[in-house]
Coordinates of C-alpha atoms in Angstrom, one line a residue:
X26 CA -50.8 58.2 31.9
X27 CA -48.7 55.0 31.3
X28 CA -46.2 54.9 28.5
X29 CA -47.6 52.4 25.9
X30 CA -44.0 51.7 24.6
X31 CA -42.6 50.8 28.0
X32 CA -41.5 47.2 28.4
X33 CA -41.1 45.9 31.9
X34 CA -37.9 44.0 33.0
X35 CA -39.9 40.9 33.8
X36 CA -41.3 40.8 30.3
X37 CA -37.8 41.0 28.8
X38 CA -36.6 38.2 31.1
X39 CA -39.6 36.1 30.1
X40 CA -38.8 36.5 26.4
X41 CA -35.1 35.7 26.8
X42 CA -36.0 32.4 28.6
X43 CA -38.1 31.2 25.6
X44 CA -36.2 28.9 23.2
X45 CA -35.7 30.3 19.7
X46 CA -37.5 28.5 16.9
X47 CA -34.3 28.9 14.9
X48 CA -30.6 29.8 15.3
X49 CA -29.6 33.4 14.5
X50 CA -27.9 34.3 11.3
X51 CA -28.3 32.9 7.7
X52 CA -31.1 30.3 7.6
X53 CA -30.8 26.9 5.9
X54 CA -32.9 26.4 2.8
X55 CA -35.2 23.4 2.7
X56 CA -33.4 22.0 -0.3
X57 CA -30.0 22.2 1.4
X58 CA -31.3 20.6 4.6
X59 CA -32.9 17.8 2.5
X60 CA -29.5 17.2 0.8
X61 CA -27.7 17.1 4.2
X62 CA -30.3 14.8 5.7
X63 CA -30.1 12.4 2.8
X64 CA -26.4 12.0 3.5
X65 CA -26.1 12.0 7.3
X66 CA -29.6 10.8 8.2
X67 CA -32.3 12.3 10.3
X68 CA -31.3 13.4 13.8
X69 CA -31.8 10.8 16.6
X70 CA -34.2 11.6 19.4
X71 CA -31.5 13.3 21.4
X72 CA -30.0 15.1 18.4
X73 CA -26.8 14.5 16.3
X74 CA -23.7 13.9 18.4
X75 CA -21.5 16.9 18.5
X76 CA -18.3 14.8 18.3
X77 CA -19.4 13.5 14.9
X78 CA -19.2 17.0 13.2
X79 CA -16.0 16.2 11.3
X80 CA -17.4 12.8 10.2
X81 CA -20.4 14.6 8.8
X82 CA -18.2 17.1 7.1
X83 CA -16.3 14.3 5.4
X84 CA -19.6 12.8 4.1
X85 CA -20.6 16.1 2.5
X86 CA -17.1 16.9 1.2
X87 CA -16.8 13.5 -0.4
X88 CA -20.2 13.6 -2.0
X89 CA -20.1 17.2 -3.3
X90 CA -16.3 17.4 -3.9
X91 CA -16.2 20.4 -1.5
X92 CA -18.2 22.1 1.3
X93 CA -20.7 24.6 -0.1
X94 CA -21.8 27.3 2.2
X95 CA -25.4 26.3 1.9
X96 CA -24.5 22.8 3.2
X97 CA -22.4 24.2 6.1
X98 CA -25.5 26.3 7.1
X99 CA -27.8 23.3 6.7
X100 CA -25.4 21.1 8.7
X101 CA -25.3 23.7 11.5
X102 CA -29.1 23.7 11.6
X103 CA -29.3 19.9 11.7
X104 CA -26.8 19.7 14.5
X105 CA -28.1 22.7 16.4
X106 CA -24.8 24.5 16.2
X107 CA -24.0 28.0 15.2
X108 CA -22.8 28.4 11.6
X109 CA -19.6 30.0 12.8
X110 CA -18.8 26.9 14.9
X111 CA -19.2 24.6 12.0
X112 CA -17.3 26.9 9.7
X113 CA -14.3 27.4 12.0
X114 CA -13.9 23.6 12.3
X115 CA -14.2 23.0 8.6
X116 CA -11.8 25.8 7.8
X117 CA -9.1 24.4 10.1
X118 CA -8.5 21.1 8.2
X119 CA -6.7 21.1 4.8
X120 CA -8.9 18.4 3.2
X121 CA -12.1 20.4 3.5
X122 CA -12.5 22.8 0.6
X123 CA -15.0 25.5 1.4
X124 CA -16.9 26.8 -1.6
X125 CA -19.3 29.6 -2.3
X126 CA -22.7 28.5 -3.5
X127 CA -22.0 29.9 -7.0
X128 CA -18.7 28.0 -7.3
X129 CA -18.1 24.9 -9.3
X130 CA -16.5 22.0 -7.3
X131 CA -13.6 20.3 -8.9
X132 CA -14.6 17.0 -10.5
X133 CA -11.3 15.4 -9.4
X134 CA -8.5 16.7 -7.1
X135 CA -5.0 15.5 -7.8
X136 CA -2.6 15.8 -4.9
X137 CA 1.2 15.8 -5.3
X138 CA 3.4 15.4 -2.3
X139 CA 6.0 18.2 -1.9
X140 CA 7.7 16.9 1.3
X141 CA 11.4 16.2 1.4
X142 CA 11.6 12.6 0.1
X143 CA 9.2 13.3 -2.7
X144 CA 11.0 16.5 -3.6
X145 CA 14.3 14.6 -3.9
X146 CA 12.5 12.2 -6.3
X147 CA 11.3 15.1 -8.6
X148 CA 7.8 15.9 -7.3
X149 CA 8.3 19.6 -8.0
X150 CA 8.6 19.0 -11.8
X151 CA 5.8 16.4 -11.6
X152 CA 3.5 19.0 -10.1
X153 CA 4.3 21.6 -12.7
X154 CA 3.7 19.1 -15.6
X155 CA 0.4 18.0 -14.2
X156 CA -0.8 21.6 -13.6
X157 CA 0.1 22.3 -17.2
X158 CA -1.4 19.2 -18.7
X159 CA -4.6 18.8 -16.6
X160 CA -7.1 21.6 -16.6
X161 CA -10.8 22.3 -16.6
X162 CA -12.6 20.4 -13.8
X163 CA -9.4 18.8 -12.5
X164 CA -7.7 20.5 -9.6
X165 CA -3.9 19.8 -9.1
X166 CA -2.4 20.9 -5.8
X167 CA 0.8 20.4 -3.8
X168 CA 0.3 18.9 -0.4
X169 CA 2.4 17.9 2.6
X170 CA 3.6 14.4 3.2
X171 CA 1.2 11.6 1.9
X172 CA 2.9 8.9 4.0
X173 CA 4.4 7.1 1.0
X174 CA 8.0 8.3 1.2
X175 CA 9.4 4.9 0.1
X176 CA 7.3 5.2 -3.1
X177 CA 8.4 8.7 -4.0
X178 CA 7.2 10.7 -5.7
X179 CA 3.8 10.1 -4.3
X180 CA 0.4 11.4 -5.5
X181 CA -3.3 10.8 -5.1
X182 CA -6.0 11.0 -7.7
X183 CA -9.2 11.6 -5.7
X184 CA -8.8 8.9 -3.0
X185 CA -6.6 6.6 -5.0
X186 CA -2.9 6.4 -4.1
X187 CA -0.3 6.6 -6.9
X188 CA 3.1 5.2 -6.1
X189 CA 6.2 6.2 -8.0
X190 CA 4.0 8.7 -9.7
X191 CA 4.6 9.9 -13.2
X192 CA 2.6 12.3 -15.4
X193 CA 1.5 9.3 -17.5
X194 CA 0.2 7.3 -14.5
X195 CA -1.7 10.2 -13.1
X196 CA -3.3 11.5 -16.4
X197 CA -4.3 7.9 -17.2
X198 CA -6.2 7.6 -13.9
X199 CA -7.8 10.9 -14.4
X200 CA -8.9 10.1 -17.9
X201 CA -10.5 6.8 -16.6
X202 CA -11.9 8.6 -13.6
X203 CA -10.2 6.1 -11.3
X204 CA -10.5 8.0 -8.0
X205 CA -11.6 5.3 -5.5
X206 CA -9.2 3.6 -3.0
X207 CA -7.4 0.5 -4.2
X208 CA -8.1 -2.9 -2.7
X209 CA -5.4 -4.3 -0.4
X210 CA -5.2 -7.9 -1.5
X211 CA -2.3 -8.9 0.8
X212 CA -3.8 -7.8 4.1
X213 CA -4.3 -10.7 6.6
X214 CA -8.0 -10.9 7.1
X215 CA -10.0 -11.8 10.2
X216 CA -10.7 -15.4 9.6
X217 CA -7.1 -16.1 8.5
X218 CA -5.7 -14.3 11.5
X219 CA -7.9 -16.3 13.9
X220 CA -6.9 -19.6 12.2
X221 CA -3.2 -18.7 12.8
X222 CA -3.9 -18.3 16.5
X223 CA -4.9 -14.7 16.5
X224 CA -6.9 -13.2 19.4
X225 CA -6.0 -16.1 21.8
X226 CA -4.0 -13.8 24.0
X227 CA -6.8 -11.2 24.0
X228 CA -9.3 -13.9 25.0
X229 CA -7.0 -15.0 27.9
X230 CA -6.5 -11.5 29.1
X231 CA -10.3 -10.7 28.9
X232 CA -11.2 -13.9 30.7
X233 CA -8.7 -13.3 33.5
X234 CA -6.6 -16.4 32.5
X235 CA -3.6 -14.1 32.0
X236 CA -3.0 -11.8 34.9
X237 CA -3.2 -8.1 34.2
X238 CA -0.3 -7.3 36.4
X239 CA 1.9 -9.8 34.6
X240 CA 1.1 -8.1 31.3
X241 CA 2.1 -4.7 32.6
X242 CA 5.3 -6.2 34.0
X243 CA 6.3 -7.6 30.6
X244 CA 5.8 -4.1 29.1
X245 CA 7.9 -2.5 31.8
X246 CA 10.7 -5.1 31.6
X247 CA 10.9 -5.0 27.8
X248 CA 11.5 -1.3 27.9
X249 CA 8.8 -0.7 25.3
X250 CA 8.2 3.0 24.8
X251 CA 5.7 5.1 22.8
X252 CA 6.7 4.8 19.1
X253 CA 4.9 7.9 17.8
X254 CA 7.7 10.2 18.8
X255 CA 7.5 11.1 22.4
X256 CA 8.9 7.8 23.7
X257 CA 7.0 7.6 27.0
X258 CA 7.3 4.2 28.7
X259 CA 4.3 2.2 27.7
X260 CA 3.9 0.1 30.9
X261 CA 4.1 3.3 33.1
X262 CA 1.4 4.9 31.0
X263 CA -0.9 1.9 31.5
X264 CA -0.4 2.1 35.3
X265 CA -1.1 5.8 35.4
X266 CA -4.4 5.6 33.5
X267 CA -5.5 2.4 35.2
X268 CA -5.2 4.1 38.6
X269 CA -7.6 6.9 37.5
X270 CA -11.3 6.6 38.3
X271 CA -13.6 5.2 35.6
X272 CA -15.0 5.4 33.1
X273 CA -11.7 5.4 31.2
X274 CA -11.3 5.8 27.4
X275 CA -8.6 5.0 24.9
X276 CA -7.4 7.0 21.8
X277 CA -5.1 5.5 19.2
X278 CA -3.0 7.7 17.0
X279 CA -2.7 6.4 13.4
X280 CA -2.2 10.0 12.1
X281 CA 1.5 9.6 11.2
X282 CA 2.0 12.9 9.4
X283 CA 5.7 13.4 10.1
X284 CA 7.4 13.7 6.8
X285 CA 9.4 10.5 6.2
X286 CA 7.2 8.3 8.3
X287 CA 5.1 5.4 6.8
X288 CA 5.7 2.5 9.2
X289 CA 2.2 2.5 10.6
X290 CA 0.6 2.4 7.2
X291 CA 2.8 -0.4 6.1
X292 CA 2.0 -2.6 9.1
X293 CA -1.7 -1.7 9.1
X294 CA -2.1 -2.6 5.5
X295 CA -0.4 -6.0 6.0
X296 CA -1.6 -7.2 9.4
X297 CA -4.5 -5.1 10.9
X298 CA -5.6 -7.7 13.5
X299 CA -2.2 -7.9 15.2
X300 CA -2.8 -4.2 15.9
X301 CA -6.4 -4.7 16.9
X302 CA -5.5 -7.5 19.3
X303 CA -3.0 -5.1 20.9
X304 CA -5.9 -2.6 21.3
X305 CA -8.1 -5.2 23.0
X306 CA -5.4 -6.3 25.4
X307 CA -4.6 -2.7 26.4
X308 CA -8.3 -1.8 26.8
X309 CA -8.9 -4.9 28.9
X310 CA -5.9 -4.4 31.2
X311 CA -6.4 -0.6 31.7
X312 CA -10.2 -0.9 31.8
X313 CA -11.1 1.3 28.8
X314 CA -14.8 1.2 27.9
X315 CA -14.6 3.0 24.5
X316 CA -11.7 3.0 22.0
X317 CA -11.3 5.7 19.3
X318 CA -9.0 4.9 16.3
X319 CA -7.8 8.1 14.7
X320 CA -6.6 7.3 11.2
X321 CA -5.0 9.9 8.9
X322 CA -7.2 10.8 6.0
X323 CA -4.5 10.2 3.4
X324 CA -4.7 6.5 4.1
X325 CA -8.0 5.8 2.2
X326 CA -7.1 2.2 1.2
X327 CA -6.3 1.4 4.9
X328 CA -9.5 3.1 6.0
X329 CA -11.7 1.0 3.7
X330 CA -9.9 -2.2 4.8
X331 CA -9.9 -1.4 8.5
X332 CA -13.7 -0.6 8.3
X333 CA -14.3 -4.0 6.8
X334 CA -12.1 -5.8 9.4
X335 CA -13.7 -4.0 12.3
X336 CA -17.1 -5.2 11.1
X337 CA -15.8 -8.8 10.8
X338 CA -14.4 -8.6 14.3
X339 CA -17.6 -7.1 15.8
X340 CA -19.8 -9.7 14.0
X341 CA -17.9 -12.6 15.5
X342 CA -16.0 -11.3 18.5
X343 CA -13.4 -13.6 20.2
X344 CA -14.2 -12.0 23.6
X345 CA -16.2 -9.1 25.0
X346 CA -15.2 -6.0 23.0
X347 CA -15.1 -2.4 24.1
X348 CA -17.0 0.0 21.8
X349 CA -14.6 0.8 18.9
X350 CA -15.1 3.9 16.8
X351 CA -13.0 4.6 13.7
X352 CA -12.4 8.4 13.2
X353 CA -11.0 10.0 10.1
X354 CA -8.5 12.8 10.2
X355 CA -8.8 15.6 7.8
X356 CA -5.3 16.6 6.8
X357 CA -3.7 18.3 9.9
X358 CA -0.2 17.2 11.0
X359 CA -0.8 18.9 14.4
X360 CA -3.4 16.2 15.2
X361 CA -0.5 13.8 15.7
X362 CA 0.0 15.7 19.0
X363 CA -2.1 13.8 21.6
X364 CA -4.2 16.6 22.9
X365 CA -4.8 18.0 19.5
X366 CA -5.9 14.6 18.3
X367 CA -8.4 14.4 21.2
X368 CA -9.8 17.8 20.3
X369 CA -10.3 16.5 16.8
X370 CA -12.0 13.3 17.9
X371 CA -14.4 15.5 19.9
X372 CA -15.3 17.2 16.6
X373 CA -13.3 20.4 17.2
X374 CA -10.4 22.3 15.7
X375 CA -7.2 20.3 16.3
X376 CA -5.5 22.7 18.6
X377 CA -3.2 21.4 21.4
X378 CA -4.4 21.8 25.0
X379 CA -2.4 23.5 27.7
X380 CA -1.1 21.1 30.3
X381 CA -1.5 20.2 33.1
X382 CA -4.0 18.5 33.4
X383 CA -2.6 15.7 31.3
X384 CA -4.9 13.5 29.2
X385 CA -4.2 10.5 31.4
X386 CA -6.3 12.4 34.0
X387 CA -8.5 14.6 31.9
X388 CA -8.6 13.5 28.3
X389 CA -11.4 12.6 25.8
X390 CA -14.7 14.1 27.0
X391 CA -13.1 15.0 30.3
X392 CA -12.3 11.3 31.1
X393 CA -8.9 9.6 31.9
X394 CA -7.6 8.5 28.5
X395 CA -4.9 6.0 27.4
X396 CA -3.3 7.4 24.3
X397 CA -1.1 5.2 22.2
X398 CA 0.6 5.2 18.8
X399 CA -0.3 2.4 16.4
X400 CA 3.1 0.7 16.4
X401 CA 3.3 0.5 20.2
X402 CA 0.1 -1.6 20.2
X403 CA 1.3 -3.6 17.2
X404 CA 4.1 -4.9 19.4
X405 CA 1.9 -6.1 22.3
X406 CA 1.1 -9.6 21.1
X407 CA 4.7 -10.4 20.1
X408 CA 6.1 -9.1 23.4
X409 CA 3.7 -11.3 25.4
X410 CA 4.4 -14.3 23.3
X411 CA 8.2 -14.1 23.2
X412 CA 8.8 -12.4 26.6
X413 CA 10.5 -9.2 27.7
X414 CA 14.0 -10.6 27.9
X415 CA 14.1 -11.9 24.4
X416 CA 12.8 -8.6 23.0
X417 CA 15.2 -6.5 25.1
X418 CA 18.2 -8.7 24.1
X419 CA 18.0 -7.8 20.4
X420 CA 19.4 -4.2 20.5
X421 CA 22.8 -3.0 19.5
X422 CA 25.5 -0.8 21.0
X423 CA 24.0 -1.1 24.5
X424 CA 20.4 -0.4 23.5
X425 CA 17.4 -2.7 24.0
X426 CA 14.8 -4.1 21.7
X427 CA 13.8 -3.7 18.0
X428 CA 12.6 -0.6 16.1
X429 CA 10.9 -0.1 12.8
X430 CA 12.7 2.5 10.8
X431 CA 11.0 4.3 7.9
X432 CA 13.9 4.8 5.5
X433 CA 13.6 7.0 2.4
X434 CA 15.8 9.2 0.2
X435 CA 19.1 8.2 -1.5
X436 CA 19.2 4.5 -0.7
X437 CA 18.9 1.5 -3.0
X438 CA 16.0 -0.1 -1.2
X439 CA 13.9 2.3 0.8
X440 CA 11.1 1.0 3.0
X441 CA 10.2 -0.1 6.6
X442 CA 13.2 -1.9 8.1
X443 CA 12.8 -3.9 11.3
X444 CA 16.2 -3.6 12.9
X445 CA 17.9 -3.6 16.3
X446 CA 17.4 -0.5 18.4
X447 CA 20.7 1.4 18.6
X448 CA 21.8 0.4 15.1
X449 CA 23.7 3.2 13.4
X450 CA 22.7 5.0 10.2
X451 CA 25.7 3.5 8.4
X452 CA 24.8 0.0 9.5
X453 CA 21.1 0.5 8.6
X454 CA 21.9 1.7 5.1
X455 CA 24.5 -1.0 4.4
X456 CA 22.8 -4.0 6.0
X457 CA 19.1 -3.3 5.4
X458 CA 18.9 -0.9 2.5
X459 CA 21.4 -2.4 0.0
X460 CA 23.7 0.6 0.5
X461 CA 23.4 4.1 -1.1
X462 CA 21.7 4.5 -4.5
X463 CA 23.9 4.3 -7.6
X464 CA 26.0 7.4 -8.0
X465 CA 25.2 8.7 -4.5
X466 CA 27.5 9.0 -1.4
X467 CA 26.2 9.7 2.1
X468 CA 26.3 13.4 2.8
X469 CA 23.7 13.9 5.6
X470 CA 20.6 12.4 7.1
X471 CA 17.5 13.2 9.1
X472 CA 17.2 10.6 11.9
X473 CA 13.7 11.5 13.1
X474 CA 11.7 13.0 10.2
X475 CA 11.2 16.7 9.7
X476 CA 11.5 17.6 13.4
X477 CA 14.4 15.4 14.3
X478 CA 17.2 17.6 13.0
X479 CA 19.9 17.0 10.3
X480 CA 23.3 15.3 10.9
X481 CA 26.3 15.1 8.7
X482 CA 27.9 11.9 7.4
X483 CA 30.7 12.0 9.9
X484 CA 28.0 11.3 12.6
X485 CA 26.6 8.2 10.8
X486 CA 28.0 5.9 13.5
X487 CA 25.8 7.4 16.4
X488 CA 23.3 4.7 17.7
X489 CA 19.8 5.4 16.5
X490 CA 17.5 5.3 19.6
X491 CA 15.9 7.3 22.3
X492 CA 18.2 9.5 24.2
X493 CA 21.3 8.9 22.0
X494 CA 20.9 11.7 19.5
X495 CA 20.0 14.6 21.9
X496 CA 23.7 15.4 22.6
X497 CA 24.0 16.1 18.9
X498 CA 20.9 18.4 18.8
X499 CA 18.6 15.7 17.3
X500 CA 16.1 13.0 18.3
X501 CA 14.8 9.7 17.0
X502 CA 11.1 10.6 17.1
X503 CA 9.1 8.2 15.0
X504 CA 12.3 6.8 13.5
X505 CA 11.7 8.4 10.1
X506 CA 15.2 8.3 8.5
X507 CA 15.7 10.4 5.3
X508 CA 19.1 10.0 3.6
X509 CA 20.8 12.8 1.6
X510 CA 23.7 12.5 -0.8
X511 CA 26.4 14.7 -2.2
X512 CA 23.9 15.9 -4.8
X513 CA 21.6 17.4 -2.1
X514 CA 21.8 20.4 0.2
X515 CA 21.2 20.4 3.9
X516 CA 20.0 24.0 3.6
X517 CA 17.4 23.1 1.0
X518 CA 16.3 20.2 3.2
X519 CA 15.9 22.5 6.2
X520 CA 13.9 25.0 4.1
X521 CA 11.6 22.2 2.9
X522 CA 10.8 21.1 6.4
X523 CA 10.5 24.6 7.8
X524 CA 7.9 25.4 5.1
X525 CA 6.1 22.2 6.2
X526 CA 6.1 23.5 9.8
X527 CA 4.8 26.9 8.7
X528 CA 2.0 25.2 6.7
X529 CA 1.0 22.9 9.5
X530 CA 1.2 25.2 12.5
X531 CA -2.3 25.4 14.0
X532 CA -1.8 29.1 14.6
X533 CA -2.9 29.0 18.3
X534 CA 0.4 30.4 19.7
X535 CA 2.3 33.3 18.2
X536 CA 5.9 31.9 18.6
X537 CA 5.0 29.0 16.3
X538 CA 2.6 30.7 14.0
X539 CA 4.9 33.7 13.3
X540 CA 8.2 32.0 14.0
X541 CA 7.9 29.2 11.5
X542 CA 6.8 31.5 8.7
X543 CA 9.5 34.1 9.4
X544 CA 12.1 31.4 9.6
X545 CA 11.1 29.8 6.3
X546 CA 11.5 33.2 4.6
X547 CA 14.9 33.9 6.2
X548 CA 16.2 30.5 5.4
X549 CA 15.7 30.9 1.6
X550 CA 18.6 33.4 1.6
X551 CA 21.9 32.0 0.3
X552 CA 23.6 33.6 3.3
X553 CA 21.7 33.2 6.5
X554 CA 21.1 35.9 9.2
X555 CA 22.4 33.6 11.8
X556 CA 21.7 35.9 14.8
X557 CA 18.1 36.5 13.9
X558 CA 17.5 32.8 13.1
X559 CA 19.0 31.8 16.5
X560 CA 16.8 34.3 18.2
X561 CA 13.7 32.8 16.4
X562 CA 14.8 29.3 17.3
X563 CA 15.2 30.3 21.0
X564 CA 11.7 31.8 21.2
X565 CA 10.0 29.0 19.3
X566 CA 11.6 26.4 21.4
X567 CA 10.9 28.1 24.7
X568 CA 7.5 29.6 24.2
X569 CA 5.5 27.3 21.9
X570 CA 2.6 25.4 23.4
X571 CA 3.4 22.0 21.8
X572 CA 6.1 19.9 20.2
X573 CA 5.6 21.3 16.7
X574 CA 6.9 24.8 17.6
X575 CA 9.4 23.4 20.1
X576 CA 11.0 21.0 17.6
X577 CA 10.8 23.3 14.5
X578 CA 14.1 25.1 15.4
X579 CA 16.1 21.8 15.1
X580 CA 16.8 22.1 11.4
X581 CA 18.0 25.7 11.8
X582 CA 20.4 24.8 14.6
X583 CA 21.7 21.7 12.8
X584 CA 22.5 23.6 9.6
X585 CA 24.3 26.3 11.5
X586 CA 26.2 23.7 13.6
X587 CA 27.1 21.1 11.0
X588 CA 26.7 22.8 7.6
X589 CA 27.8 26.4 8.0
X590 CA 29.6 26.3 4.7
X591 CA 26.2 26.1 2.9
X592 CA 24.8 29.3 4.4
X593 CA 27.9 31.5 4.8
X594 CA 27.8 31.2 8.6
X595 CA 30.6 31.0 11.1
X596 CA 31.2 27.6 12.7
X597 CA 29.8 27.6 16.2
X598 CA 32.2 27.0 19.1

């Protein structure tokens, strides 16, 4: 007699092949799905694009002042993703606040920068005062660099930037519920840029009136290098990607999260179309069909303005345009690393990829990708107009070209300084910053932001450029110069930046995840355990996957080498 409970193998296989009516796990409620659909729209015929996950999370986070679990579940259902996949992306980025369904979202979030330049300007006391004075539905949190180091201390009320922040300024904005981004009245708009001759070069390149080979030769002869930190020769990068099979894509890094860096924001807010013309020229010469602009989320004013100017450009294009998509970061410094940025553009956690393959060969969506920093593209029009020789002739001390330095700290006039490449710190401060601030004398400086190391005043005559600082254990990076005086401590500066690295580590690799946190703890001691810290520095530098962990040891080594008196260490031989 046959067993009535027996299920044949063929029957099991047949059931497994049948599509599920719904995903496994917690099911989305009809109300939550309706709320999500109202904000992101109904799915297209082929479904919501997977790479737009982070954009959809932003829409929900902005509207509800947080990401409630019910909306995460509903978004997963709408996008046909697992709940855990949506949750792991949302939980990776600092600007997404995940809330339980019974929680009450903060009405307003006030962010106060605690990175080095703002800390020097008193942001720690500002934070404590605001946390004491603001309560109830207002959330006050300390955050890493807001990219406004020249306006320190910097804060944000909702999405509105607060320069030279005080308790009175912030509380007044909160009381008036002024949380939206400010208008940028001085930005050069599309029509005015065109009237001044803008986009003529892009038109000539697109129409073949300006030879593509000659454009690349100008880049190569000028010595223009990537200005986001890595310094790879721009012309060589164009050739490499151009020689790859199509379709080719382009990704632009405007996620300048390095503490001390604000040059990209300053240029973007003043002259967005000079940058966009550089984008069009690069895309035309290299043959990139789609361009993704990855803008850091702290730059809300710039995002609103750039959205409007892209719309104006696309409504009346001067030439055939590639598809251009503006993507919004979500508060992750690691996404300044090119492969982590690409992962984020694809709607994933911003974790760096192992290389090879390099993104010039296998980048966005598996295609060859030209990746550039904002400022590199901002230079393109000027280089082509004035020629390589003129640009290269403007350096100092044997160096070539010009650099934009983001200068902050103890100087009279902080800001973005366009100066000759190879200028020394002493010359930069005296000639471009009005000297040191009143009552301050030069003690030390960070030549390349948090990751570029710390040098003493006696090395203030070293040329600031690529390859000149490495013999001293430092590098120029994004040219974020933070100046310290006799009232400051190199040890405290090193602790500040190491805490930043520990906070911003993506956690993918153990040397960086554990090393930065352990180092930050050890560095708070008045007397350092030099041997242990040197061991940590060696492991982080040798074994970390990306530049964050590899550069994090620089402040440790510099303090031990140049400021041993501050930490009770012996001077290294």
